[in-house]
PDB file of N, CA and C in Angstrom:
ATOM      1  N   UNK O   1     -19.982  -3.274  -0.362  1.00  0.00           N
ATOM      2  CA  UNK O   1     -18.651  -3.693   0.051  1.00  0.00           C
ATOM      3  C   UNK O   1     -18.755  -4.453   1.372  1.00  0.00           C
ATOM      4  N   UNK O   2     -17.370  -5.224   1.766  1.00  0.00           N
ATOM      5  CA  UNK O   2     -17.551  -6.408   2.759  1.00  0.00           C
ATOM      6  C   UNK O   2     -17.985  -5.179   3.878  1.00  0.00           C
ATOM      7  N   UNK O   3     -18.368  -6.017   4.925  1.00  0.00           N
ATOM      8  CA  UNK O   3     -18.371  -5.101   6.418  1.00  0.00           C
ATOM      9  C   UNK O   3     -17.168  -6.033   7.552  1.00  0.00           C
ATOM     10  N   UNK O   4     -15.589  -5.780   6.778  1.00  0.00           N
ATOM     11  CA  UNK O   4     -15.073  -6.270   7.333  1.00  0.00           C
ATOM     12  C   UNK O   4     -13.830  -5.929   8.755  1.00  0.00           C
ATOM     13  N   UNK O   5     -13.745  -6.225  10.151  1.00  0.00           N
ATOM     14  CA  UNK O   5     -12.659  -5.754  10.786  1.00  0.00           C
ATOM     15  C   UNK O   5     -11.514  -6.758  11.280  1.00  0.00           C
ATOM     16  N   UNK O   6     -10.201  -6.207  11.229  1.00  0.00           N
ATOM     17  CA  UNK O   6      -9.171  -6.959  11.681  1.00  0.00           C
ATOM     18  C   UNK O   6      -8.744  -6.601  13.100  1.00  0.00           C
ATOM     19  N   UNK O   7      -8.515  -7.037  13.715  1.00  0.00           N
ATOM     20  CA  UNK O   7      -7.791  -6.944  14.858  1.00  0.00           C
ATOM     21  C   UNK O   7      -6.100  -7.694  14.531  1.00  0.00           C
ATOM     22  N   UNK O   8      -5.217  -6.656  14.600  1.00  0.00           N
ATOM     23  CA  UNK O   8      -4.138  -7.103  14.262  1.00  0.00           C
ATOM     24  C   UNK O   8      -3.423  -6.523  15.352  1.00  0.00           C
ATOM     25  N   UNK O   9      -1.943  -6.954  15.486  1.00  0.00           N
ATOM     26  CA  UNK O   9      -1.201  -6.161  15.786  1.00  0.00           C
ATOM     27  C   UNK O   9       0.318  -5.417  15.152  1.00  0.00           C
ATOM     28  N   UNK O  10       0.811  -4.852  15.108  1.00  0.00           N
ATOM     29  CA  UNK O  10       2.364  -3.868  14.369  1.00  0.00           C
ATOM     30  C   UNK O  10       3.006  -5.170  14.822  1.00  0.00           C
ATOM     31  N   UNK O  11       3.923  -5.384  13.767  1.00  0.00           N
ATOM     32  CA  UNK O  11       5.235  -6.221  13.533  1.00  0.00           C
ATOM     33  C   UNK O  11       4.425  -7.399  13.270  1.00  0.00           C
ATOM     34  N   UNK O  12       3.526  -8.102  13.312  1.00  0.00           N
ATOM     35  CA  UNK O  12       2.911  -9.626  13.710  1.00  0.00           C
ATOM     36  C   UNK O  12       3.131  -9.818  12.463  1.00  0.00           C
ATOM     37  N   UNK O  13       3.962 -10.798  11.943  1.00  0.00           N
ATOM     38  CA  UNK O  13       4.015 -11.285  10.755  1.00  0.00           C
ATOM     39  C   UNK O  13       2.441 -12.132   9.729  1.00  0.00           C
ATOM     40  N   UNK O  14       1.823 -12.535  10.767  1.00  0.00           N
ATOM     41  CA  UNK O  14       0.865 -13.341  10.293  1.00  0.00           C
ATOM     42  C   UNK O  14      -0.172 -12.225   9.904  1.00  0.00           C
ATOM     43  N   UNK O  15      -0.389 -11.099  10.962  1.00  0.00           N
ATOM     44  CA  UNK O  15      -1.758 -10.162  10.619  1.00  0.00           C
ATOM     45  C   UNK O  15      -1.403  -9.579   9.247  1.00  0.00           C
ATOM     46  N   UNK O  16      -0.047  -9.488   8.615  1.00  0.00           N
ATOM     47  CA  UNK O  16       1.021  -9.091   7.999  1.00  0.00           C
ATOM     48  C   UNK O  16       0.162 -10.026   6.823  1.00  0.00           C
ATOM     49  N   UNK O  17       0.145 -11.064   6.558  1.00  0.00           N
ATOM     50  CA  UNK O  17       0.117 -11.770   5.821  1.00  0.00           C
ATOM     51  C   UNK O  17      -1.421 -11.610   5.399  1.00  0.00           C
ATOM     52  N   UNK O  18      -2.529 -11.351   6.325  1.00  0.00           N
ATOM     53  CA  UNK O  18      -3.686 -11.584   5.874  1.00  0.00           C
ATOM     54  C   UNK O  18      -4.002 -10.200   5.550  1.00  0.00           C
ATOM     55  N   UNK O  19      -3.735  -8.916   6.073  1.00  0.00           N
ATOM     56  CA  UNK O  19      -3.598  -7.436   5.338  1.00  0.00           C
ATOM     57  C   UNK O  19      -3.102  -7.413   4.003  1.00  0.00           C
ATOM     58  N   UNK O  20      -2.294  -8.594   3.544  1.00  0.00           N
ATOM     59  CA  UNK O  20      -1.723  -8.558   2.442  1.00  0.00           C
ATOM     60  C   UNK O  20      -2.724  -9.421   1.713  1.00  0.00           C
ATOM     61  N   UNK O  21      -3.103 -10.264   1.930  1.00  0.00           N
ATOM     62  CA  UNK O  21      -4.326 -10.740   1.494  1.00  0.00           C
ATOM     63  C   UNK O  21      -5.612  -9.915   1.051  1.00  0.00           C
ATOM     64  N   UNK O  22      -6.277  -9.111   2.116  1.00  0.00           N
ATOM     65  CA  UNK O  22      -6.921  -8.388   2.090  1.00  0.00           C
ATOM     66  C   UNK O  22      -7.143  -7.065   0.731  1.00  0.00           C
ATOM     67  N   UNK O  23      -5.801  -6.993   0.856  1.00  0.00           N
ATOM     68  CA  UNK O  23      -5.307  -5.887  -0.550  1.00  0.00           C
ATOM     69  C   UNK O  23      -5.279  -6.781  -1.401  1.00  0.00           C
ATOM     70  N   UNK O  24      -4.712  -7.716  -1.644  1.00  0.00           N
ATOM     71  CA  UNK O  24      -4.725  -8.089  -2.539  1.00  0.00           C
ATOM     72  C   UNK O  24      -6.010  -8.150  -3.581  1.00  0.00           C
ATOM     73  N   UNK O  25      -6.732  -8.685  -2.682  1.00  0.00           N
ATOM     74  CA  UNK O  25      -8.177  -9.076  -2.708  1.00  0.00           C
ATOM     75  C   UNK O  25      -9.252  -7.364  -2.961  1.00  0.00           C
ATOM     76  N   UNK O  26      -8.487  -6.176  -2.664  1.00  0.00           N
ATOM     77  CA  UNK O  26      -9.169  -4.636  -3.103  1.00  0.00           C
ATOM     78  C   UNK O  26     -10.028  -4.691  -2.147  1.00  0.00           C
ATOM     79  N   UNK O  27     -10.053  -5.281  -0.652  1.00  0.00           N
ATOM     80  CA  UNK O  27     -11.272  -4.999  -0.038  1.00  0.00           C
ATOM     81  C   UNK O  27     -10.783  -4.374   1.215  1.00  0.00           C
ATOM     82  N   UNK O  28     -12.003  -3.637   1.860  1.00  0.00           N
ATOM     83  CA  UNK O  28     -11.676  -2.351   2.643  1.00  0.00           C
ATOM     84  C   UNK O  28     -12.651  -2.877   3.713  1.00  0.00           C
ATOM     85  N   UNK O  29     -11.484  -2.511   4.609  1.00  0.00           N
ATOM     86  CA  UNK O  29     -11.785  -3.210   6.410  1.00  0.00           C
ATOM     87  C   UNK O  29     -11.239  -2.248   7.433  1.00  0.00           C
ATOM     88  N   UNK O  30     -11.975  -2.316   8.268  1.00  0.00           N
ATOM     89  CA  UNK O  30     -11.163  -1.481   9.419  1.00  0.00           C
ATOM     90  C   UNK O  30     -10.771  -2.507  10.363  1.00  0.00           C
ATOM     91  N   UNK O  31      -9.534  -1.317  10.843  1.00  0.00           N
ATOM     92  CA  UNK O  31      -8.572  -1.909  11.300  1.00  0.00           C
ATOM     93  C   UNK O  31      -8.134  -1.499  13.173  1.00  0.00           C
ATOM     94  N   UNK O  32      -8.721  -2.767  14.044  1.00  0.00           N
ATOM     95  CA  UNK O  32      -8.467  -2.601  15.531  1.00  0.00           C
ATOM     96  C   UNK O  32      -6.877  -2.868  15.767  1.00  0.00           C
ATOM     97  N   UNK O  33      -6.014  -2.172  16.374  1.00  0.00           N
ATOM     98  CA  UNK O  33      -4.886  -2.200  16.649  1.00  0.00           C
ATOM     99  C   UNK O  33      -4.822  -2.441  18.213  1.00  0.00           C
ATOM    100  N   UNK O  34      -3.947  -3.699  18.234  1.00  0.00           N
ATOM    101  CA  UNK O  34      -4.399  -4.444  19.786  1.00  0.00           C
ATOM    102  C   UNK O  34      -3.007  -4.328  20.729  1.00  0.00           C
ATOM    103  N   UNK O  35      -3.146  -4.109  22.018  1.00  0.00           N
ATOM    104  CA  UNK O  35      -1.909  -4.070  22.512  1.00  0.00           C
ATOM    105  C   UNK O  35      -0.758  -5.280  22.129  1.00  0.00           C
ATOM    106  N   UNK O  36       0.374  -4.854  22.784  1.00  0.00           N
ATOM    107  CA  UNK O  36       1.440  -5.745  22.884  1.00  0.00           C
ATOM    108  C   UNK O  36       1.071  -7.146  23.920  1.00  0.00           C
ATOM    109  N   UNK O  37       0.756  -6.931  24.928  1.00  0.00           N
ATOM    110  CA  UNK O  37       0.657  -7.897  25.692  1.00  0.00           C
ATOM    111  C   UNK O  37      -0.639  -8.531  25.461  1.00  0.00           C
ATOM    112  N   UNK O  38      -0.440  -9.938  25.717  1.00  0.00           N
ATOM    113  CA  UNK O  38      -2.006 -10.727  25.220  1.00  0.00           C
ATOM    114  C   UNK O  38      -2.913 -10.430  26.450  1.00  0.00           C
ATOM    115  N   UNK O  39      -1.978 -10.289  27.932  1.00  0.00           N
ATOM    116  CA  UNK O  39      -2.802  -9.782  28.975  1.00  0.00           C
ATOM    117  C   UNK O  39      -3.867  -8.438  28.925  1.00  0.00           C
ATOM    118  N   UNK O  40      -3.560  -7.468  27.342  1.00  0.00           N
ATOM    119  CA  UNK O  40      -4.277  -6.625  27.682  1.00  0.00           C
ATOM    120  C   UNK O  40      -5.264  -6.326  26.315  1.00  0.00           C
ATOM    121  N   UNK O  41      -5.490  -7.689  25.728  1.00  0.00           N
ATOM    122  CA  UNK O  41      -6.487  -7.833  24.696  1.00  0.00           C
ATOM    123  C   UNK O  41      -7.800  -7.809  24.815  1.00  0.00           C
ATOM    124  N   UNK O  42      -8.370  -8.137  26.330  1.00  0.00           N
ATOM    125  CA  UNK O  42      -9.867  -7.897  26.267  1.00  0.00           C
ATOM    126  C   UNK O  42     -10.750  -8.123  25.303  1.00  0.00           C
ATOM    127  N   UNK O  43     -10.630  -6.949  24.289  1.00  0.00           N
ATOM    128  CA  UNK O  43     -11.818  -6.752  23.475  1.00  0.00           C
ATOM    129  C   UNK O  43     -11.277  -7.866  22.102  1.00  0.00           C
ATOM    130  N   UNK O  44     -10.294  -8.339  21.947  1.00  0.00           N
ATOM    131  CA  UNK O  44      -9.857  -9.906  21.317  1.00  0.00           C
ATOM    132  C   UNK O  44     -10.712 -10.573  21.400  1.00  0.00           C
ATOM    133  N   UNK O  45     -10.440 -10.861  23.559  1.00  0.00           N
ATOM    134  CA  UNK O  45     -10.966 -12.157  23.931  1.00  0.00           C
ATOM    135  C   UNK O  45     -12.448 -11.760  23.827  1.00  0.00           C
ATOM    136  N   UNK O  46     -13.043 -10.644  23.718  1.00  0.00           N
ATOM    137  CA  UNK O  46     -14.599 -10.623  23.973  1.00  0.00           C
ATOM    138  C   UNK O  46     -15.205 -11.069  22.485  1.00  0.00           C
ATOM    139  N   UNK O  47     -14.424 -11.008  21.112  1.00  0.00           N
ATOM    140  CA  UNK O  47     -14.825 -11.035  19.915  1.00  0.00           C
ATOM    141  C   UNK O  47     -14.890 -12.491  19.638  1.00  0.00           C
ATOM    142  N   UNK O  48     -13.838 -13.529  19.972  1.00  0.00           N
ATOM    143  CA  UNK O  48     -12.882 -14.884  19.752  1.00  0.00           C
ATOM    144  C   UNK O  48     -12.842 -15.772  20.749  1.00  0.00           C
ATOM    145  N   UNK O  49     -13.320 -15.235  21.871  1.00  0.00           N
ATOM    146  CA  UNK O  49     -12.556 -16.070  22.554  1.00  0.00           C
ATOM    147  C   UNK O  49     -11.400 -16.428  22.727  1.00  0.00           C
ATOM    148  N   UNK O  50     -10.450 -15.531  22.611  1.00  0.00           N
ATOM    149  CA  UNK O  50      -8.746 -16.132  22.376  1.00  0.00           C
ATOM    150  C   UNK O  50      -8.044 -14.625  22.508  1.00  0.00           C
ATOM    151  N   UNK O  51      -7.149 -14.625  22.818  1.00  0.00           N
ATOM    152  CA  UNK O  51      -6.164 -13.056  22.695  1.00  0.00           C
ATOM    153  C   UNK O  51      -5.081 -13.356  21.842  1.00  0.00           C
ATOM    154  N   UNK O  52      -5.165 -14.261  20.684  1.00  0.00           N
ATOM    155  CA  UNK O  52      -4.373 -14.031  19.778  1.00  0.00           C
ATOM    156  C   UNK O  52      -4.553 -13.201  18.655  1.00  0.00           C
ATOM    157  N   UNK O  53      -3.922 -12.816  17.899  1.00  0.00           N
ATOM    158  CA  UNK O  53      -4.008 -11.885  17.009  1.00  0.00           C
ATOM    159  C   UNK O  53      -3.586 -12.701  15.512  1.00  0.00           C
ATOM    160  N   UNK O  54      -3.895 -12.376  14.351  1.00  0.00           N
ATOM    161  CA  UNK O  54      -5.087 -12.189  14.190  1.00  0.00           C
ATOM    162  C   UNK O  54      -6.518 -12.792  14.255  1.00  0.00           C
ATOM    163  N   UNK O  55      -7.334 -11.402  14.365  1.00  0.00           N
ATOM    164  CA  UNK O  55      -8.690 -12.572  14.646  1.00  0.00           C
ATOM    165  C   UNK O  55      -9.579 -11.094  13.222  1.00  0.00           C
ATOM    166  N   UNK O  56     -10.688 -12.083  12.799  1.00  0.00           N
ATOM    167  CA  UNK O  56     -11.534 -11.629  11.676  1.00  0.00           C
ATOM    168  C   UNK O  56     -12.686 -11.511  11.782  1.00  0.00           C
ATOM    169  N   UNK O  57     -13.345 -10.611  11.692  1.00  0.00           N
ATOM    170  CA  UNK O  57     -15.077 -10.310  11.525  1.00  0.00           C
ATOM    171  C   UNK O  57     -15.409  -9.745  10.718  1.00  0.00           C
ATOM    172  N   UNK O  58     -16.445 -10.428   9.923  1.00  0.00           N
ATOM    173  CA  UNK O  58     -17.378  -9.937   9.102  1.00  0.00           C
ATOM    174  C   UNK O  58     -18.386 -10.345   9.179  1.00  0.00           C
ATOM    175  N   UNK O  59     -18.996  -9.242   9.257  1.00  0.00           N
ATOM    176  CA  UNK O  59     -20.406  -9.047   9.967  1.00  0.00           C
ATOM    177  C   UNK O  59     -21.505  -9.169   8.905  1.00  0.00           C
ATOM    178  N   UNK O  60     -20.980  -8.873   7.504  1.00  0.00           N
ATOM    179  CA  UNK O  60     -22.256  -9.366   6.351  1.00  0.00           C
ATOM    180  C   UNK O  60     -22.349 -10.476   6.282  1.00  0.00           C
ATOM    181  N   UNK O  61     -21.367 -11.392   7.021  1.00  0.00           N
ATOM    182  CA  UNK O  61     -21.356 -13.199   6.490  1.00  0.00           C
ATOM    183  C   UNK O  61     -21.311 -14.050   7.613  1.00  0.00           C
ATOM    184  N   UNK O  62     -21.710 -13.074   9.312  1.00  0.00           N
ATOM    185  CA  UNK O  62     -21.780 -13.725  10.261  1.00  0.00           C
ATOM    186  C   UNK O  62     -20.681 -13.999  11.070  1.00  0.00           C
ATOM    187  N   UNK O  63     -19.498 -14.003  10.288  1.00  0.00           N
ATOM    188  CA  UNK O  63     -17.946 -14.423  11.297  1.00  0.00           C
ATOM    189  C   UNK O  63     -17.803 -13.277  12.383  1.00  0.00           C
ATOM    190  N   UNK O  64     -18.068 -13.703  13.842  1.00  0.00           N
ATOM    191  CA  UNK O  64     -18.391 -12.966  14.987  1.00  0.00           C
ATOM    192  C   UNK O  64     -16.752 -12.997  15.152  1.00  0.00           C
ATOM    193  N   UNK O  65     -15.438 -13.828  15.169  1.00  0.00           N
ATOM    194  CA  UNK O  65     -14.264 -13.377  15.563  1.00  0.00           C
ATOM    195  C   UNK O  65     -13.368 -14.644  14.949  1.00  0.00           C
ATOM    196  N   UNK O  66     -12.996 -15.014  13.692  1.00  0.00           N
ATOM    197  CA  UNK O  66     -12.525 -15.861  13.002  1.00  0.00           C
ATOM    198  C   UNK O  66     -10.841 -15.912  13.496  1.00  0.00           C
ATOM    199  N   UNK O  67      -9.981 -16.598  14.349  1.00  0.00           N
ATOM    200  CA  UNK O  67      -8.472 -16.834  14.762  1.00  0.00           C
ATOM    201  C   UNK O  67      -7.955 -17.433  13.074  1.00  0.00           C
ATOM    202  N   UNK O  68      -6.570 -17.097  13.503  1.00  0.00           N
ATOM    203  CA  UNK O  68      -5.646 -17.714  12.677  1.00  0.00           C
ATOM    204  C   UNK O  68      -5.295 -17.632  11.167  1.00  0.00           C
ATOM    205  N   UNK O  69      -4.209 -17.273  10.992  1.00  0.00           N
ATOM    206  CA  UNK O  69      -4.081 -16.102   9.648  1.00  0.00           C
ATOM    207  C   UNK O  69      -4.384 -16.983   8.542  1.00  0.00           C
ATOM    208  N   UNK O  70      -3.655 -18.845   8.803  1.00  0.00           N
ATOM    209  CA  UNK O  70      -3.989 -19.151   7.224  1.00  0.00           C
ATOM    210  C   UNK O  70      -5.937 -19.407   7.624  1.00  0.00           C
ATOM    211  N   UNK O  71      -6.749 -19.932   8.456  1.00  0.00           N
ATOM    212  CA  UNK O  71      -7.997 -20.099   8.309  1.00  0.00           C
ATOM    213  C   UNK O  71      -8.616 -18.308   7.669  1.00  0.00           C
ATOM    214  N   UNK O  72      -7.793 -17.347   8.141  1.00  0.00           N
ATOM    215  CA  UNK O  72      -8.215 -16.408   7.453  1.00  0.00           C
ATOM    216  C   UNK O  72      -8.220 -16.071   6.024  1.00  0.00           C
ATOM    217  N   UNK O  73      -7.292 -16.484   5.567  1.00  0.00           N
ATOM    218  CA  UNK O  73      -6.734 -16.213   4.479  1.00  0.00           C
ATOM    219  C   UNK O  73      -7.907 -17.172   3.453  1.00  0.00           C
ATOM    220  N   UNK O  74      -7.713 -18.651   3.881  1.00  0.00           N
ATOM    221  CA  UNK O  74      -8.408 -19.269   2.893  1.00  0.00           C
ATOM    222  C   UNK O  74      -9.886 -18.757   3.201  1.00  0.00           C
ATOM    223  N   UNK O  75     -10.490 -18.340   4.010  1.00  0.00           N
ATOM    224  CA  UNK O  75     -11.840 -18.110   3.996  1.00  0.00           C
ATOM    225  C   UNK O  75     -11.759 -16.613   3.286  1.00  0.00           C
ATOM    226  N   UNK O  76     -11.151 -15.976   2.958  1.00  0.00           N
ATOM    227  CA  UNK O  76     -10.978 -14.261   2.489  1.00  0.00           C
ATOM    228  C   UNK O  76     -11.189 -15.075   0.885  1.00  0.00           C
ATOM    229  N   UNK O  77      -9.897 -15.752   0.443  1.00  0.00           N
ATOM    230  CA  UNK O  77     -10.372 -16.482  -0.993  1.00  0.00           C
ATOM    231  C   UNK O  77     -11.163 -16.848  -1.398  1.00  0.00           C
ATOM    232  N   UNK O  78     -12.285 -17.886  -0.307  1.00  0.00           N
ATOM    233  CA  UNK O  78     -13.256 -18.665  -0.502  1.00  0.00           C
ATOM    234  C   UNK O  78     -14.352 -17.529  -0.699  1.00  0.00           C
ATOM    235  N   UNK O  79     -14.415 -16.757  -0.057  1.00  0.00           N
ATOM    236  CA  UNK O  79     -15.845 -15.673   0.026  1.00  0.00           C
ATOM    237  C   UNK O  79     -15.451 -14.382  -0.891  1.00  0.00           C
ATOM    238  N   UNK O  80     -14.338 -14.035  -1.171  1.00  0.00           N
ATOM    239  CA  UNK O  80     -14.157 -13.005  -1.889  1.00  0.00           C
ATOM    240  C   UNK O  80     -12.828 -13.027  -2.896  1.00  0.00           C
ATOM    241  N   UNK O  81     -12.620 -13.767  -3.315  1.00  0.00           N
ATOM    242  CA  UNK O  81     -11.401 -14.189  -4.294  1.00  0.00           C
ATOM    243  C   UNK O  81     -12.300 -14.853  -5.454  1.00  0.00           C
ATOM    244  N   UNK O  82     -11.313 -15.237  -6.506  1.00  0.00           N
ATOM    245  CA  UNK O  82     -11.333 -15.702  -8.122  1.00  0.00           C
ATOM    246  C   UNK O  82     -12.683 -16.862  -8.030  1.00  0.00           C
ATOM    247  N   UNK O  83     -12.846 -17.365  -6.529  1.00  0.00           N
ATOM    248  CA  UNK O  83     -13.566 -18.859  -6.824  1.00  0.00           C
ATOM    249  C   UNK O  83     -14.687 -18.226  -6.136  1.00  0.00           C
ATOM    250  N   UNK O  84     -14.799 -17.279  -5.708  1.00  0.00           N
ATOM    251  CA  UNK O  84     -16.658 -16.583  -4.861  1.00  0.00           C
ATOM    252  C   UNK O  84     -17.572 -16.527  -6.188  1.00  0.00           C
ATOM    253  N   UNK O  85     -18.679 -17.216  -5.196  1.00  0.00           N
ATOM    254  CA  UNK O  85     -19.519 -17.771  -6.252  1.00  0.00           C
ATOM    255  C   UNK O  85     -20.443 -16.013  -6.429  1.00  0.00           C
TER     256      UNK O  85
END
């Protein structure tokens, strides 16, 4: 199974969107729950470079801290959806 983690945060519509992805998709990730304020993301910015949320790692396929829900999304399809080779 993937070795995958999200860093999301509660209410964020977008982390929202790629968790829903994720299920969709039957794959099992753990899940970093990041403060409210971007001032107190740290371990975000140490993964990404960025304190936005969401950010993606998977560590069987090298993605050290992947930003942005649709680049997430289509790379979740591309590597583990209907078209993974």
């Amino acid at each position: 199974m993937a070795n995958l983690e999200l860093y999301e945060l509660d209410g964020c519509p977008y982390c929202a969107k790629v968790v829903d992805k994720l299920n969709e998709l039957g794959l099992d990730y753990e899940s970093h729950k990041v403060a409210g304020p971007k001032s107190e993301r740290d371990e975000v910015e140490a993964v990404s470079g960025q304190r936005g949320v969401p950010v993606l790692v998977d560590n069987e396929n090298g993605v050290e801290g992947m930003p942005e829900s649709d680049d997430i999304v289509e790379y979740l399809d591309e590597e583990y959806g209907s078209g993974a080779a």
